[in-house]
Coordinates of N, CA and C in Angstrom, one line a residue:
M1 N 157.4 98.2 82.6 CA 158.4 98.7 83.5 C 157.8 99.0 84.9
M2 N 156.6 99.5 84.9 CA 155.9 99.8 86.2 C 155.6 98.5 86.9
E3 N 155.3 97.4 86.2 CA 155.0 96.1 86.8 C 156.3 95.6 87.5
D4 N 157.4 95.8 86.9 CA 158.7 95.3 87.4 C 159.0 96.1 88.7
K5 N 158.8 97.4 88.8 CA 159.0 98.2 90.0 C 158.1 97.7 91.1
T6 N 156.8 97.5 90.7 CA 155.8 97.1 91.7 C 156.2 95.8 92.3
S7 N 156.5 94.8 91.5 CA 156.8 93.5 92.0 C 158.1 93.5 92.9
G8 N 159.1 94.3 92.6 CA 160.2 94.4 93.4 C 159.9 95.0 94.8
L9 N 159.1 96.1 94.7 CA 158.8 96.7 96.0 C 157.8 95.9 96.8
D10 N 157.0 95.0 96.1 CA 156.1 94.2 96.8 C 156.8 93.2 97.7
A11 N 158.0 92.8 97.4 CA 158.8 91.9 98.2 C 159.2 92.7 99.5
I12 N 159.4 94.0 99.4 CA 159.8 94.8 100.5 C 158.6 94.9 101.4
S13 N 157.4 95.2 100.9 CA 156.2 95.3 101.7 C 155.8 94.1 102.4
K14 N 156.1 92.9 101.8 CA 155.8 91.6 102.5 C 157.0 91.2 103.4
E15 N 158.0 92.0 103.5 CA 159.1 91.8 104.4 C 159.9 90.5 104.1
V16 N 159.9 90.1 102.7 CA 160.7 89.0 102.3 C 162.2 89.3 102.4
V17 N 162.5 90.6 102.2 CA 163.9 91.0 102.2 C 164.2 91.6 103.6
D18 N 165.3 91.1 104.2 CA 165.7 91.5 105.6 C 166.6 92.7 105.5
L19 N 166.1 93.9 105.5 CA 166.9 95.1 105.3 C 167.8 95.4 106.5
E20 N 167.5 94.8 107.6 CA 168.3 95.1 108.8 C 169.7 94.5 108.8
N21 N 169.8 93.4 108.0 CA 171.0 92.6 108.0 C 171.8 92.6 106.7
V22 N 171.6 93.6 105.9 CA 172.3 93.7 104.6 C 173.1 95.0 104.6
P23 N 174.2 95.0 103.8 CA 175.0 96.2 103.7 C 174.2 97.4 103.2
L24 N 174.5 98.6 103.6 CA 173.8 99.8 103.3 C 173.5 100.0 101.8
E25 N 174.6 99.8 101.0 CA 174.4 99.9 99.5 C 173.4 98.9 99.0
E26 N 173.4 97.7 99.5 CA 172.5 96.7 99.1 C 171.0 97.0 99.5
A27 N 170.9 97.6 100.7 CA 169.6 98.1 101.1 C 169.0 99.2 100.2
F28 N 169.9 100.1 99.8 CA 169.5 101.1 98.8 C 169.1 100.5 97.5
E29 N 169.8 99.5 97.1 CA 169.5 98.8 95.8 C 168.1 98.1 95.9
Q30 N 167.9 97.4 97.0 CA 166.7 96.7 97.2 C 165.5 97.7 97.3
L31 N 165.7 98.8 97.9 CA 164.6 99.8 98.1 C 164.5 100.7 96.8
R32 N 165.4 100.6 95.9 CA 165.5 101.4 94.7 C 165.5 102.9 95.0
C33 N 166.4 103.2 95.8 CA 166.6 104.7 96.2 C 168.1 105.0 96.3
T34 N 168.4 106.2 96.7 CA 169.8 106.6 96.9 C 169.9 107.3 98.2
K35 N 171.1 107.7 98.6 CA 171.3 108.5 99.8 C 170.5 109.8 99.8
E36 N 170.3 110.3 98.6 CA 169.6 111.6 98.5 C 168.1 111.5 98.7
G37 N 167.6 110.3 98.6 CA 166.2 110.1 98.8 C 165.4 109.8 97.5
L38 N 164.1 110.0 97.5 CA 163.3 109.8 96.4 C 162.9 111.1 95.7
S39 N 162.7 111.0 94.4 CA 162.1 112.1 93.7 C 160.6 112.3 94.1
T40 N 160.1 113.4 93.8 CA 158.7 113.7 94.2 C 157.8 112.7 93.4
D41 N 158.1 112.4 92.2 CA 157.3 111.4 91.4 C 157.4 110.0 92.0
E42 N 158.6 109.6 92.4 CA 158.8 108.3 92.9 C 158.1 108.2 94.3
A43 N 158.2 109.2 95.1 CA 157.5 109.2 96.4 C 156.0 109.1 96.2
Q44 N 155.4 109.8 95.3 CA 154.0 109.7 95.0 C 153.6 108.3 94.5
E45 N 154.4 107.7 93.7 CA 154.2 106.4 93.2 C 154.2 105.4 94.4
R46 N 155.1 105.5 95.3 CA 155.2 104.6 96.4 C 154.0 104.9 97.4
L47 N 153.5 106.1 97.5 CA 152.3 106.4 98.3 C 151.1 105.6 97.7
N48 N 151.1 105.6 96.4 CA 150.0 104.9 95.7 C 150.1 103.4 95.9
I49 N 151.3 102.9 96.0 CA 151.5 101.4 96.2 C 151.3 101.0 97.6
F50 N 151.9 101.7 98.6 CA 152.0 101.3 100.0 C 151.0 102.0 100.9
G51 N 150.6 103.2 100.4 CA 149.7 104.0 101.3 C 150.6 104.8 102.3
Y52 N 149.9 105.5 103.2 CA 150.6 106.4 104.2 C 151.2 105.5 105.3
N53 N 152.3 106.0 105.8 CA 153.0 105.3 106.9 C 152.3 105.7 108.2
K54 N 151.4 104.9 108.7 CA 150.7 105.2 109.9 C 150.4 104.0 110.7
L55 N 150.4 104.1 112.0 CA 150.0 102.9 112.8 C 148.5 102.8 113.0
E56 N 148.1 101.6 113.1 CA 146.7 101.4 113.4 C 146.4 101.6 114.9
E57 N 145.3 102.3 115.2 CA 145.0 102.5 116.6 C 144.1 101.4 117.0
K58 N 144.4 100.8 118.2 CA 143.5 99.8 118.8 C 142.6 100.5 119.8
Q59 N 141.3 100.2 119.7 CA 140.4 100.7 120.6 C 140.4 99.8 121.8
E60 N 140.8 100.3 123.0 CA 140.9 99.5 124.2 C 139.8 99.8 125.1
S61 N 139.2 98.8 125.6 CA 138.1 99.0 126.5 C 138.6 99.4 127.9
K62 N 138.1 100.6 128.3 CA 138.5 101.1 129.6 C 138.1 100.2 130.8
F63 N 137.0 99.5 130.6 CA 136.5 98.6 131.6 C 137.4 97.4 131.7
L64 N 137.8 96.8 130.6 CA 138.7 95.7 130.6 C 140.1 96.1 131.2
K65 N 140.5 97.3 130.8 CA 141.8 97.8 131.4 C 141.7 97.9 132.9
F66 N 140.6 98.4 133.4 CA 140.4 98.6 134.8 C 140.4 97.2 135.5
L67 N 139.7 96.2 134.9 CA 139.7 94.9 135.4 C 141.1 94.3 135.4
G68 N 141.9 94.6 134.5 CA 143.3 94.1 134.4 C 144.1 94.6 135.6
F69 N 143.8 95.8 136.1 CA 144.5 96.3 137.2 C 144.1 95.6 138.5
M70 N 142.8 95.2 138.5 CA 142.2 94.6 139.7 C 142.5 93.1 139.8
W71 N 142.8 92.5 138.7 CA 142.9 91.0 138.7 C 144.2 90.6 139.2

């Protein structure tokens, strides 16, 4: 059963499913959640699968940025 959940959520992580253009109820079905949200156990399981929701920071060269203004 865990394998089935993981494979379904894997499609979400690979953006195979376009959640922006489906009805709300279908989005909840695809995400396997409800309007009330996730249980603590389900949230922990998804953290284990997907990791934390954070943006990667890009290290930008201040020198190259300066040159960009001058160019």
